[in-house]
Tab-separated table of N, CA and C and ligand atoms in Angstrom:
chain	number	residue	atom	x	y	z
A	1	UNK	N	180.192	138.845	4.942
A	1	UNK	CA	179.389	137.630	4.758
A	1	UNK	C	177.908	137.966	4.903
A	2	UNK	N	176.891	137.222	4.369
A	2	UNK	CA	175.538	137.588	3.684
A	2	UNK	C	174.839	137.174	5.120
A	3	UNK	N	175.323	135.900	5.738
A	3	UNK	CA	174.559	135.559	6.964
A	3	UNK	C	175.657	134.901	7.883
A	4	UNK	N	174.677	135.271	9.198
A	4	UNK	CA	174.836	134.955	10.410
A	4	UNK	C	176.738	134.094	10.775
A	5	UNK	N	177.720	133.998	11.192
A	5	UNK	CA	178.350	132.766	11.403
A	5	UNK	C	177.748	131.484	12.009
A	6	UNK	N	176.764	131.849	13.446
A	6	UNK	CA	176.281	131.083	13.502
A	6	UNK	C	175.358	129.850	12.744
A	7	UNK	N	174.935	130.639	11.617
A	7	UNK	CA	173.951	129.787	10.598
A	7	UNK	C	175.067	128.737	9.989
A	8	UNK	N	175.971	129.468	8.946
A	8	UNK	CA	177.434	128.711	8.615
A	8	UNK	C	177.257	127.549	9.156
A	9	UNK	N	177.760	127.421	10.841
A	9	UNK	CA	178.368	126.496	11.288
A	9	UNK	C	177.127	125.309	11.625
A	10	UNK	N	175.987	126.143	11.859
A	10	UNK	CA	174.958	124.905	11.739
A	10	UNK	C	174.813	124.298	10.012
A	11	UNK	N	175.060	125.230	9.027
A	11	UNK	CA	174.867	124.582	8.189
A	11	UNK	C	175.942	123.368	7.798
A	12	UNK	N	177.223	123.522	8.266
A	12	UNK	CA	178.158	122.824	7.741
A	12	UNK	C	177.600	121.887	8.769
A	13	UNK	N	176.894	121.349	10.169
A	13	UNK	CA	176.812	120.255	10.413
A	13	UNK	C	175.879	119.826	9.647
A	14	UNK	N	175.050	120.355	9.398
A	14	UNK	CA	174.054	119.709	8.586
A	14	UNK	C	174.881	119.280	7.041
A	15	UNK	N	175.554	119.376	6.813
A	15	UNK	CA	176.023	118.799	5.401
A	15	UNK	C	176.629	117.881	5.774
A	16	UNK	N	177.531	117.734	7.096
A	16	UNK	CA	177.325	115.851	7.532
A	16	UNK	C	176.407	115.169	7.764
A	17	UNK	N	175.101	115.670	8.441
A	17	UNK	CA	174.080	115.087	8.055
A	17	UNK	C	173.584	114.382	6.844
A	18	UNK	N	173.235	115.214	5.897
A	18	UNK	CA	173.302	114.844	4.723
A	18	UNK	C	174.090	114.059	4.006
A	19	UNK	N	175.350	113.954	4.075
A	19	UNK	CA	176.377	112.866	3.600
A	19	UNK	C	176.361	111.654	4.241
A	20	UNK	N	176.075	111.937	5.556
A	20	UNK	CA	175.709	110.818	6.693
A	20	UNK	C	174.540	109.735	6.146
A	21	UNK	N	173.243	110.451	5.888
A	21	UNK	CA	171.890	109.836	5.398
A	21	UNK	C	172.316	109.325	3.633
A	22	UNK	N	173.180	109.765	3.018
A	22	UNK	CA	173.969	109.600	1.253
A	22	UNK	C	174.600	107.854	1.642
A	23	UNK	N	175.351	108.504	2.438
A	23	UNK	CA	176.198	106.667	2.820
A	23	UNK	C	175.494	105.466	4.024
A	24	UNK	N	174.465	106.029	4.500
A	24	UNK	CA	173.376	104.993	5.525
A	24	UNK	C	172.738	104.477	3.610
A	25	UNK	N	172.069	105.521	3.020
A	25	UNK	CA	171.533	104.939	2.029
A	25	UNK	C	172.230	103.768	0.688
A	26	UNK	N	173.526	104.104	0.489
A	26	UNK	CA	174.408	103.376	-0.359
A	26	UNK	C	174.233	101.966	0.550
A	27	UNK	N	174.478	102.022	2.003
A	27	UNK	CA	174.759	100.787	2.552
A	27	UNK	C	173.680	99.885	2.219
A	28	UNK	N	171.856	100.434	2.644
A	28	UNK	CA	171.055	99.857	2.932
A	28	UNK	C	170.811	99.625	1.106
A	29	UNK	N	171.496	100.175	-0.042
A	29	UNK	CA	171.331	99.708	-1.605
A	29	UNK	C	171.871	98.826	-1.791
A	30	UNK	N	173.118	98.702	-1.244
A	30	UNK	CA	174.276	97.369	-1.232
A	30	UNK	C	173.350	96.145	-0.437
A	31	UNK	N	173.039	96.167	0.756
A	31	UNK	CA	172.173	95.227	1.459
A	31	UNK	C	171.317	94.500	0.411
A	32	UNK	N	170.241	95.630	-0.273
A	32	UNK	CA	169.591	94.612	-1.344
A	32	UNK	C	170.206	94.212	-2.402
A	33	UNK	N	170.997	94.417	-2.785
A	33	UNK	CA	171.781	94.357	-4.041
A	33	UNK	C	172.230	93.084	-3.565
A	34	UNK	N	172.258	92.813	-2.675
A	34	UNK	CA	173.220	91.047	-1.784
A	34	UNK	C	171.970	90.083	-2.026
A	35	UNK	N	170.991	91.063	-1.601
A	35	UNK	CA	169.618	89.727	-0.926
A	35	UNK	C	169.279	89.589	-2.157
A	36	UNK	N	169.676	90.350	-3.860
A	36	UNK	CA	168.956	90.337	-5.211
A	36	UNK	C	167.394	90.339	-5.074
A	37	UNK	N	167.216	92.256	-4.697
A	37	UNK	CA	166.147	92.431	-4.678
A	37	UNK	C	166.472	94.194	-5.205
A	38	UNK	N	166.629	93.682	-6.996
A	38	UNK	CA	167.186	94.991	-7.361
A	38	UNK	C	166.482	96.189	-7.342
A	39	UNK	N	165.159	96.298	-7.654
A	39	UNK	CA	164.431	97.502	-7.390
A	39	UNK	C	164.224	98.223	-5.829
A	40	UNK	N	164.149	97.587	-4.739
A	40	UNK	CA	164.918	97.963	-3.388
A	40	UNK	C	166.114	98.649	-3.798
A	41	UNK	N	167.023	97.734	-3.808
A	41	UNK	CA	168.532	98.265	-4.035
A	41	UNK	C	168.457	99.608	-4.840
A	42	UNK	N	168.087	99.375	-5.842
A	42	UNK	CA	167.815	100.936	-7.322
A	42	UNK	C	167.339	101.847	-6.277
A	43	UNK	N	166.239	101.804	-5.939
A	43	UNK	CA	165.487	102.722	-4.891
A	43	UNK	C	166.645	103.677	-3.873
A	44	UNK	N	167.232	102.655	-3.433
A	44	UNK	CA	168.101	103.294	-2.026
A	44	UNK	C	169.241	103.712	-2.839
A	45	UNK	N	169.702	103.441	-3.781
A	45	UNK	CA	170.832	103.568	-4.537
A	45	UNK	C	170.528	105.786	-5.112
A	46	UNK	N	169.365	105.234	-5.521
A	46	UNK	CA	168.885	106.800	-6.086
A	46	UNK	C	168.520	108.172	-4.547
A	47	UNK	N	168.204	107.132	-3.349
A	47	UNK	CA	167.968	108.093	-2.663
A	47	UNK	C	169.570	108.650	-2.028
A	48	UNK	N	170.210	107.766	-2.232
A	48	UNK	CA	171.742	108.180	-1.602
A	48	UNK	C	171.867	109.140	-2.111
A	49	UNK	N	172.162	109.042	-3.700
A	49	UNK	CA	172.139	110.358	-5.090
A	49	UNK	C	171.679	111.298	-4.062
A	50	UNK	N	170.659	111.575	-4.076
A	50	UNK	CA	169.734	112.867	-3.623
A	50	UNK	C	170.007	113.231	-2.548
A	51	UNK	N	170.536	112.345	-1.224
A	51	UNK	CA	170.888	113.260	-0.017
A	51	UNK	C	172.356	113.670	-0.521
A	52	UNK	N	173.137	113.438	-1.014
A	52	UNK	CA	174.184	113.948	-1.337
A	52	UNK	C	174.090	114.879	-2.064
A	53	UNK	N	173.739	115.053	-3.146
A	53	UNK	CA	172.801	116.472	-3.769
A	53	UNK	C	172.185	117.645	-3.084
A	54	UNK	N	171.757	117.018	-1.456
A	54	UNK	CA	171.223	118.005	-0.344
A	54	UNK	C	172.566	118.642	0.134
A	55	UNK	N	173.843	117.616	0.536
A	55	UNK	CA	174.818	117.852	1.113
A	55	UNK	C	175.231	119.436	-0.278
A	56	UNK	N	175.532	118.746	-1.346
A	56	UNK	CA	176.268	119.922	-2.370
A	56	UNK	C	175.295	121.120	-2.211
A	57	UNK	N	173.811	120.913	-2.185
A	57	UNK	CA	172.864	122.362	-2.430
A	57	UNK	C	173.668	122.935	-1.127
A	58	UNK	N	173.622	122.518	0.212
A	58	UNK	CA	174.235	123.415	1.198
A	58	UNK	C	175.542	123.643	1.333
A	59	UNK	N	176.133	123.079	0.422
A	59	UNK	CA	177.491	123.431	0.355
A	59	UNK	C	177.768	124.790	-0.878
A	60	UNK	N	177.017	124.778	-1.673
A	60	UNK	CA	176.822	126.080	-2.751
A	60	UNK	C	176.116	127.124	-2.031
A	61	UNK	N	175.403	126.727	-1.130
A	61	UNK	CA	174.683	127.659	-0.604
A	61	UNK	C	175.354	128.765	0.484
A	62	UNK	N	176.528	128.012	1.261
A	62	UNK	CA	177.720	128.456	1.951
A	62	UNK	C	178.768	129.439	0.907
A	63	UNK	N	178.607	128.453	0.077
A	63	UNK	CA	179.894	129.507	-0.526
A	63	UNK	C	178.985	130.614	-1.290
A	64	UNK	N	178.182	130.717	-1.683
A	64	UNK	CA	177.134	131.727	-2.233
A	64	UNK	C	177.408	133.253	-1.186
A	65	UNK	N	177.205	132.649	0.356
A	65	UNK	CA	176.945	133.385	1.271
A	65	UNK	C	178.255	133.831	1.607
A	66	UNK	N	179.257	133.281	1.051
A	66	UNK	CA	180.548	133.906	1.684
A	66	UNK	C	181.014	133.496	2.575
A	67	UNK	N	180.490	132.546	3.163
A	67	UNK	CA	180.970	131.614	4.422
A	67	UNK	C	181.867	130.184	3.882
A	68	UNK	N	182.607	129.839	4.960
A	68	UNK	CA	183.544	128.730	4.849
A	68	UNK	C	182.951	127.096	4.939
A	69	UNK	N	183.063	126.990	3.668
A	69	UNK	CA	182.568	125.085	3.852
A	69	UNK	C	183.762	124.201	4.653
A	70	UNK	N	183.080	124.048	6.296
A	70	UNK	CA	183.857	122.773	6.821
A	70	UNK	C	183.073	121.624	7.153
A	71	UNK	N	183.734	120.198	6.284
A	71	UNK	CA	182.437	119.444	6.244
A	71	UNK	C	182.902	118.548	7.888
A	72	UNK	N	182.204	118.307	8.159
A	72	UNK	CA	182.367	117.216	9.630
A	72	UNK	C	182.873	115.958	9.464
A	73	UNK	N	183.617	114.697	10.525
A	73	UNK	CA	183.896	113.832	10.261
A	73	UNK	C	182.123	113.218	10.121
A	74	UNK	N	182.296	112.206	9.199
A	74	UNK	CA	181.135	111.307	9.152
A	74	UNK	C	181.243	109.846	9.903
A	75	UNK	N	180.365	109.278	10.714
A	75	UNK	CA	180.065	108.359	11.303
A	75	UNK	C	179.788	107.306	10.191
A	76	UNK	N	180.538	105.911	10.526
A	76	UNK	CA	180.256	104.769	9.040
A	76	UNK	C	178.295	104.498	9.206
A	77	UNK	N	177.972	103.811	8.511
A	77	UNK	CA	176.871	103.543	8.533
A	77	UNK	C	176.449	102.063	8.833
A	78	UNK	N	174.776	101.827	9.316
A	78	UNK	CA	174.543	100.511	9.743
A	78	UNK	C	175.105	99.510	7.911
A	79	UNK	N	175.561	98.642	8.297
A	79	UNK	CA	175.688	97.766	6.963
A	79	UNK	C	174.844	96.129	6.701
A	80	UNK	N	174.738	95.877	7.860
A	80	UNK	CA	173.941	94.706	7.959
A	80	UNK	C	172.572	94.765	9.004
A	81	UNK	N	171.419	93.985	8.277
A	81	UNK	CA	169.952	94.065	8.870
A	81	UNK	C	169.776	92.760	8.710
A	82	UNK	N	168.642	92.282	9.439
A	82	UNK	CA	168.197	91.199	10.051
A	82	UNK	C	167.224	91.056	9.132
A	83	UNK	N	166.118	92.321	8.838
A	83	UNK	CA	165.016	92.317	8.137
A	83	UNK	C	165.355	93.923	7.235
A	84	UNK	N	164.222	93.488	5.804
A	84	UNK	CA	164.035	94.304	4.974
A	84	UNK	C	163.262	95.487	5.785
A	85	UNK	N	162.593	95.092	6.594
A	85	UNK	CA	161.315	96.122	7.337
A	85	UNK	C	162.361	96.944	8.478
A	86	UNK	N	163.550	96.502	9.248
A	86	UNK	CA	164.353	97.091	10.161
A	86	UNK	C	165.078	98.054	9.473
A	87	UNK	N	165.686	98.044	7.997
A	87	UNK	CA	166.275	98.805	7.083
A	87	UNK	C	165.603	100.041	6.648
A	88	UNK	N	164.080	99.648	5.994
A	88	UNK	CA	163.287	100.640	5.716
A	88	UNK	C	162.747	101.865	6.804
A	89	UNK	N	162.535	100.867	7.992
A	89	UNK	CA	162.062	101.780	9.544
A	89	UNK	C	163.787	102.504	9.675
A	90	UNK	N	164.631	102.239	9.907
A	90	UNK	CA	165.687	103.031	10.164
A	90	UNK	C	165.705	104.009	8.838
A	91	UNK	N	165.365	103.961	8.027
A	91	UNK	CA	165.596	105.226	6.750
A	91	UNK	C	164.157	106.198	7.171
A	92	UNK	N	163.387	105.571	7.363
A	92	UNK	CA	162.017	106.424	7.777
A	92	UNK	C	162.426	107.246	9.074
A	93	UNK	N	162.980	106.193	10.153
A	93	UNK	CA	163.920	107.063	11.617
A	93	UNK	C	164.676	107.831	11.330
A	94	UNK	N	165.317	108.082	9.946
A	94	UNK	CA	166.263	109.197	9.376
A	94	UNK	C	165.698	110.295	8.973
A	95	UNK	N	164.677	109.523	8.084
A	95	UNK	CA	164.128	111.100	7.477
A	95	UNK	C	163.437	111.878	8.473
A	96	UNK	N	162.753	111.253	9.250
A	96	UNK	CA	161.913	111.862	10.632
A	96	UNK	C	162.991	113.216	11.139
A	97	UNK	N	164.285	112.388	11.520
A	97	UNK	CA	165.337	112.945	12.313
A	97	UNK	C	165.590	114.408	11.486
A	98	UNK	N	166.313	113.896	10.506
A	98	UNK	CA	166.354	115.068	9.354
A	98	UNK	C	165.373	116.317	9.035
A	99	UNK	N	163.994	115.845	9.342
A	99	UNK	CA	163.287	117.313	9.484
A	99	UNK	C	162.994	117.878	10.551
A	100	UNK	N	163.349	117.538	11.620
A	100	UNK	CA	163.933	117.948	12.455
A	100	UNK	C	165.073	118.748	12.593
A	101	UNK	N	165.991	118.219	11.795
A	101	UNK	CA	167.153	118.943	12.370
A	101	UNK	C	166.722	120.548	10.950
A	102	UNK	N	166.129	120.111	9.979
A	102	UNK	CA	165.810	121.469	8.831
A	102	UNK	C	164.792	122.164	9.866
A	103	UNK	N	164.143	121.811	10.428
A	103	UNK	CA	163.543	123.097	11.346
A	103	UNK	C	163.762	123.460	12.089
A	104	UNK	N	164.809	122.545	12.570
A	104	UNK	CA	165.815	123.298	14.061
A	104	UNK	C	166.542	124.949	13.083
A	105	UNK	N	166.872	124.332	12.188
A	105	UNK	CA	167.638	125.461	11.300
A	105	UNK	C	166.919	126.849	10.914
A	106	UNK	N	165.749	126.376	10.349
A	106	UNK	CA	164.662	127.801	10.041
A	106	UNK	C	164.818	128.192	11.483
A	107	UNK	N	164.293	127.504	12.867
A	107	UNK	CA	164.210	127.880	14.194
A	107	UNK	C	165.439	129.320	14.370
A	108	UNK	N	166.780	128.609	14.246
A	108	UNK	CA	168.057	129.585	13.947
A	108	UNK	C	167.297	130.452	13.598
A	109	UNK	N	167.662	130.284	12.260
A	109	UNK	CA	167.444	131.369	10.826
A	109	UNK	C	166.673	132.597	11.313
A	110	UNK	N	165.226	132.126	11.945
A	110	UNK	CA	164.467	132.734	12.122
A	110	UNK	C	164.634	134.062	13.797
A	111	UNK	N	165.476	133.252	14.900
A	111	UNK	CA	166.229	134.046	15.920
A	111	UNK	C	166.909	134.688	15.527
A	112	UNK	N	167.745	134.713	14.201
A	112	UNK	CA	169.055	135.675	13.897
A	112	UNK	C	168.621	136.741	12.472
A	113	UNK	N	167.358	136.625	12.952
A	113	UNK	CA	166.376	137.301	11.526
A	113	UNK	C	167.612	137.444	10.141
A	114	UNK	N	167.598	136.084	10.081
A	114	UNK	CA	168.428	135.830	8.778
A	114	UNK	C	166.973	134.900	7.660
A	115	UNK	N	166.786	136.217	6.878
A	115	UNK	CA	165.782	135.813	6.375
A	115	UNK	C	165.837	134.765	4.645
A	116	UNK	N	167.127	135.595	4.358
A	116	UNK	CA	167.917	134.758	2.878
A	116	UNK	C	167.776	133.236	3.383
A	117	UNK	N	168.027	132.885	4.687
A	117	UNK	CA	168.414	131.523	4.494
A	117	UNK	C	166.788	130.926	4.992
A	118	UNK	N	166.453	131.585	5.872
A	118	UNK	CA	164.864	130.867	5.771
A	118	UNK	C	163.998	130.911	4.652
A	119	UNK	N	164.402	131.824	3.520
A	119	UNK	CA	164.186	131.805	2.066
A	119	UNK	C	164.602	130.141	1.810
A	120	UNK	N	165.986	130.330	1.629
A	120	UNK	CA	166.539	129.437	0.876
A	120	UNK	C	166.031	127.895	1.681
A	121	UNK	N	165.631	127.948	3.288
A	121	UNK	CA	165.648	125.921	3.658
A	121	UNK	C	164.027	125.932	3.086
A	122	UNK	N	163.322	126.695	2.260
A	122	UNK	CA	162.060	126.370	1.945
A	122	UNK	C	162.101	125.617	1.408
A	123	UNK	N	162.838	124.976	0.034
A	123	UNK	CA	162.846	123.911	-0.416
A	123	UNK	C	163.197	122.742	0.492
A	124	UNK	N	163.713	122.777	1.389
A	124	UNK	CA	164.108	121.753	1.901
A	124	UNK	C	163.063	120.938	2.755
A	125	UNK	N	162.352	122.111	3.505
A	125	UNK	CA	160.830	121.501	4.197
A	125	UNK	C	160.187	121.207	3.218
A	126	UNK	N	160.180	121.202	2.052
A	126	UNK	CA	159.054	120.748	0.933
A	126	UNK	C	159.675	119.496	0.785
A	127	UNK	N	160.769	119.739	0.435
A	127	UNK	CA	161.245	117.929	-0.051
A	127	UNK	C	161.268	117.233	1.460
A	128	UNK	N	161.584	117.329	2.632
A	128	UNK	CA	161.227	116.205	3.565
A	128	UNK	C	159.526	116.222	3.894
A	129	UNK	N	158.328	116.718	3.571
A	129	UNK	CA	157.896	115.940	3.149
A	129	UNK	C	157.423	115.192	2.407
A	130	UNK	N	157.948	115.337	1.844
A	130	UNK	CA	157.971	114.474	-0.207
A	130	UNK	C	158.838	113.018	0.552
A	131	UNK	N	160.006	112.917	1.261
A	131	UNK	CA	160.703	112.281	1.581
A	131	UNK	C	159.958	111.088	2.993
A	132	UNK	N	159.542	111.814	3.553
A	132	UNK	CA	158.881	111.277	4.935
A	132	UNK	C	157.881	110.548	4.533
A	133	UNK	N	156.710	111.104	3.653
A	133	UNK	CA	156.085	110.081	2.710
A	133	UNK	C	156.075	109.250	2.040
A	134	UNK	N	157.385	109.247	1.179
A	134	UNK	CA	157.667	107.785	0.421
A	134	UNK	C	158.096	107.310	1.033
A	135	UNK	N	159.123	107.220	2.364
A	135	UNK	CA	159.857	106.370	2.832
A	135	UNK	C	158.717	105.696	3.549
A	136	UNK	N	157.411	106.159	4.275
A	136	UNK	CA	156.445	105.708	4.924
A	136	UNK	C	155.650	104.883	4.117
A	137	UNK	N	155.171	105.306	3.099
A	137	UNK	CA	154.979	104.541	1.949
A	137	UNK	C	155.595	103.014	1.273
A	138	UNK	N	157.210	103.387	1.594
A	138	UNK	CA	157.503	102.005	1.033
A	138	UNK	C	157.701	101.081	2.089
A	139	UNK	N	157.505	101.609	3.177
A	139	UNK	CA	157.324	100.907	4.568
A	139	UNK	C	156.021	100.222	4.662
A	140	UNK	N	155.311	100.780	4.509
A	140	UNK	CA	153.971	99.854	4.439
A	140	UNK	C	154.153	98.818	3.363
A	141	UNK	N	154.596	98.829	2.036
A	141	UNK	CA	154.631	97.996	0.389
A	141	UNK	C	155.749	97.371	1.725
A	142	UNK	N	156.636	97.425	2.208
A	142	UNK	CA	157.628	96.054	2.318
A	142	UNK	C	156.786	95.214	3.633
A	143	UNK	N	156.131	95.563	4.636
A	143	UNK	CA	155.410	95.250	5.912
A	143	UNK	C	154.362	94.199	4.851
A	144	UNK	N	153.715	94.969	4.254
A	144	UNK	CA	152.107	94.138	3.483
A	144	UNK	C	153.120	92.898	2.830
A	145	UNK	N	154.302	93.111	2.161
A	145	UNK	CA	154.951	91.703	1.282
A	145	UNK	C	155.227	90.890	2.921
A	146	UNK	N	155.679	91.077	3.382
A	146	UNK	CA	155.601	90.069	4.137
A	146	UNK	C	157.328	89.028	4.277
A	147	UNK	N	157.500	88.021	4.256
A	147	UNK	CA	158.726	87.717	3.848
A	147	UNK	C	159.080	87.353	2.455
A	148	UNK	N	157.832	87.211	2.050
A	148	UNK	CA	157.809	87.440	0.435
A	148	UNK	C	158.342	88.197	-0.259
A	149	UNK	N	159.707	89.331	-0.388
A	149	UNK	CA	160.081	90.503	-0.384
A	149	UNK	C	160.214	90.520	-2.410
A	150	UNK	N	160.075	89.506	-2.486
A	150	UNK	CA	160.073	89.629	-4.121
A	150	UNK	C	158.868	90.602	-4.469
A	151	UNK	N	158.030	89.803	-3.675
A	151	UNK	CA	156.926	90.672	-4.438
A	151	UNK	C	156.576	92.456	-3.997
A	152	UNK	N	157.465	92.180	-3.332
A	152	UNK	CA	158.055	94.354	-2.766
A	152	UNK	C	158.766	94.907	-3.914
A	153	UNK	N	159.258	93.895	-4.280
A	153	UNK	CA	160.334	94.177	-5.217
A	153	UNK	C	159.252	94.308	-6.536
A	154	UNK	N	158.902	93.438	-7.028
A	154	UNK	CA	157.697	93.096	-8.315
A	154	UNK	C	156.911	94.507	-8.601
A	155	UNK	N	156.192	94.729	-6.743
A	155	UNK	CA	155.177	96.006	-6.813
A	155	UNK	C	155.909	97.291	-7.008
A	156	UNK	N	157.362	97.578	-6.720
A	156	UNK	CA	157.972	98.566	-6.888
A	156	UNK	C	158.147	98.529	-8.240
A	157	UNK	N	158.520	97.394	-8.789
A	157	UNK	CA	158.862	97.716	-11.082
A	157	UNK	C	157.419	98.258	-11.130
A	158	UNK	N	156.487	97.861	-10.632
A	158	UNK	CA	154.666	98.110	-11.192
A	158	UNK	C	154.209	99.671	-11.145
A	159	UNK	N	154.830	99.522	-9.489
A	159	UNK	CA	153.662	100.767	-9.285
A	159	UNK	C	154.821	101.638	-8.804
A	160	UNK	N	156.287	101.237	-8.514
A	160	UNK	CA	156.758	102.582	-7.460
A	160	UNK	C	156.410	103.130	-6.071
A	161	UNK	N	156.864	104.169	-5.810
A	161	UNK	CA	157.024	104.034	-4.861
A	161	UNK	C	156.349	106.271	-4.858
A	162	UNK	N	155.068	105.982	-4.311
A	162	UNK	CA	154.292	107.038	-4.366
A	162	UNK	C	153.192	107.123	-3.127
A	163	UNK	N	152.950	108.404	-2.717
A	163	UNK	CA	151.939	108.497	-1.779
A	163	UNK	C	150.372	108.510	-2.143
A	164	UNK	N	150.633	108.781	-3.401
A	164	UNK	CA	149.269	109.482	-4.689
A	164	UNK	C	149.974	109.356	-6.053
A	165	UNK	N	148.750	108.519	-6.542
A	165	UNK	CA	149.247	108.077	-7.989
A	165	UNK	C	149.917	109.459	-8.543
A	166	UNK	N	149.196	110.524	-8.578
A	166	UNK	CA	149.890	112.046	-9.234
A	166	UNK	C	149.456	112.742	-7.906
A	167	UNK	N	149.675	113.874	-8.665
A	167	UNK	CA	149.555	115.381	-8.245
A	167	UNK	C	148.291	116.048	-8.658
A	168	UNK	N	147.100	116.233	-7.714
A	168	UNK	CA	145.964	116.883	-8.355
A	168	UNK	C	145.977	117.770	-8.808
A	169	UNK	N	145.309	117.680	-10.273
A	169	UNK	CA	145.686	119.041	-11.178
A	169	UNK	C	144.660	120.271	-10.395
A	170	UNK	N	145.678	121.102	-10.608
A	170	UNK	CA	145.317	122.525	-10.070
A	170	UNK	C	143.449	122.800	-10.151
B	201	LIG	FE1	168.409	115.164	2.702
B	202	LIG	FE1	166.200	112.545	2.747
């Protein structure tokens, strides 16, 4: 095997992680999808997509390495909120958590001078904070609407959901 066992077995918790944050997100898409506040809903619906996509990258990434994919039991997720703003702060309390637990991992990686895989979580510190930002981002757009949440909804068809209109060209 290419790396560590120890890495393995942190990685396979972390792919409940990831499936964990896939189905918190489906729930909190379903939530708006109830209150008919479809661009919310679309939003969380697409970010589920993508942590589950995190779960498969580390699951290819295991079997790449020759190590055994065991995925963890998963914990159900919150399903009902009081407020649009308690939903969004708990996905922002996720992603926080989550880069955390990706640098607990380089932390590993980096004690077991397993350098392939501190190669490989580079993408992953790039996308949480790509992730930590929009979710902070659409935390502020739902706080500023107010209970008005349509118009969270309205500004998300408009403008989305961005930290910076683009990317400054080089
Ligand atoms: Fe993720
Ligand atoms: Fe995420």
């Amino acid at each position: 095997m290419l790396i560590p066992e120890k890495v393995v077995s942190a990685i396979n918790e972390q792919i409940g992680y990831e499936f964990s944050a896939s189905l918190q997100y489906y729930a909190i898409g379903a939530h708006f999808a109830t209150e008919a506040l479809p661009q919310l809903s679309a939003h969380f619906f697409k970010q589920a997509e993508e942590e589950k996509d995190h779960a498969l990258r580390f699951i290819k990434y295991v079997v790449d390495a020759g190590g055994r994919v065991v995925i963890p039991a998963i914990e159900a997720p919150q399903s009902t909120f009081q407020a649009a703003e308690g939903a969004v702060q708990l996905s922002l309390d996720q992603e926080v958590k989550v880069t955390r637990q990706i640098n607990a991992l380089v932390e590993l990686a980096r004690t077991e001078n397993d350098y392939i895989t501190i190669n490989f979580l580079q993408w992953f510190l790039a996308e949480q904070l790509e992730e930590v930002s929009s979710m902070d981002n659409l935390l502020k757009i739902v706080q500023r609407a107010g209970d008005d949440l349509l118009k969270a909804d309205e500004y998300l068809a408009r403008v989305g959901v961005r930290s910076m209109p683009q990317t400054p060209a080089e």
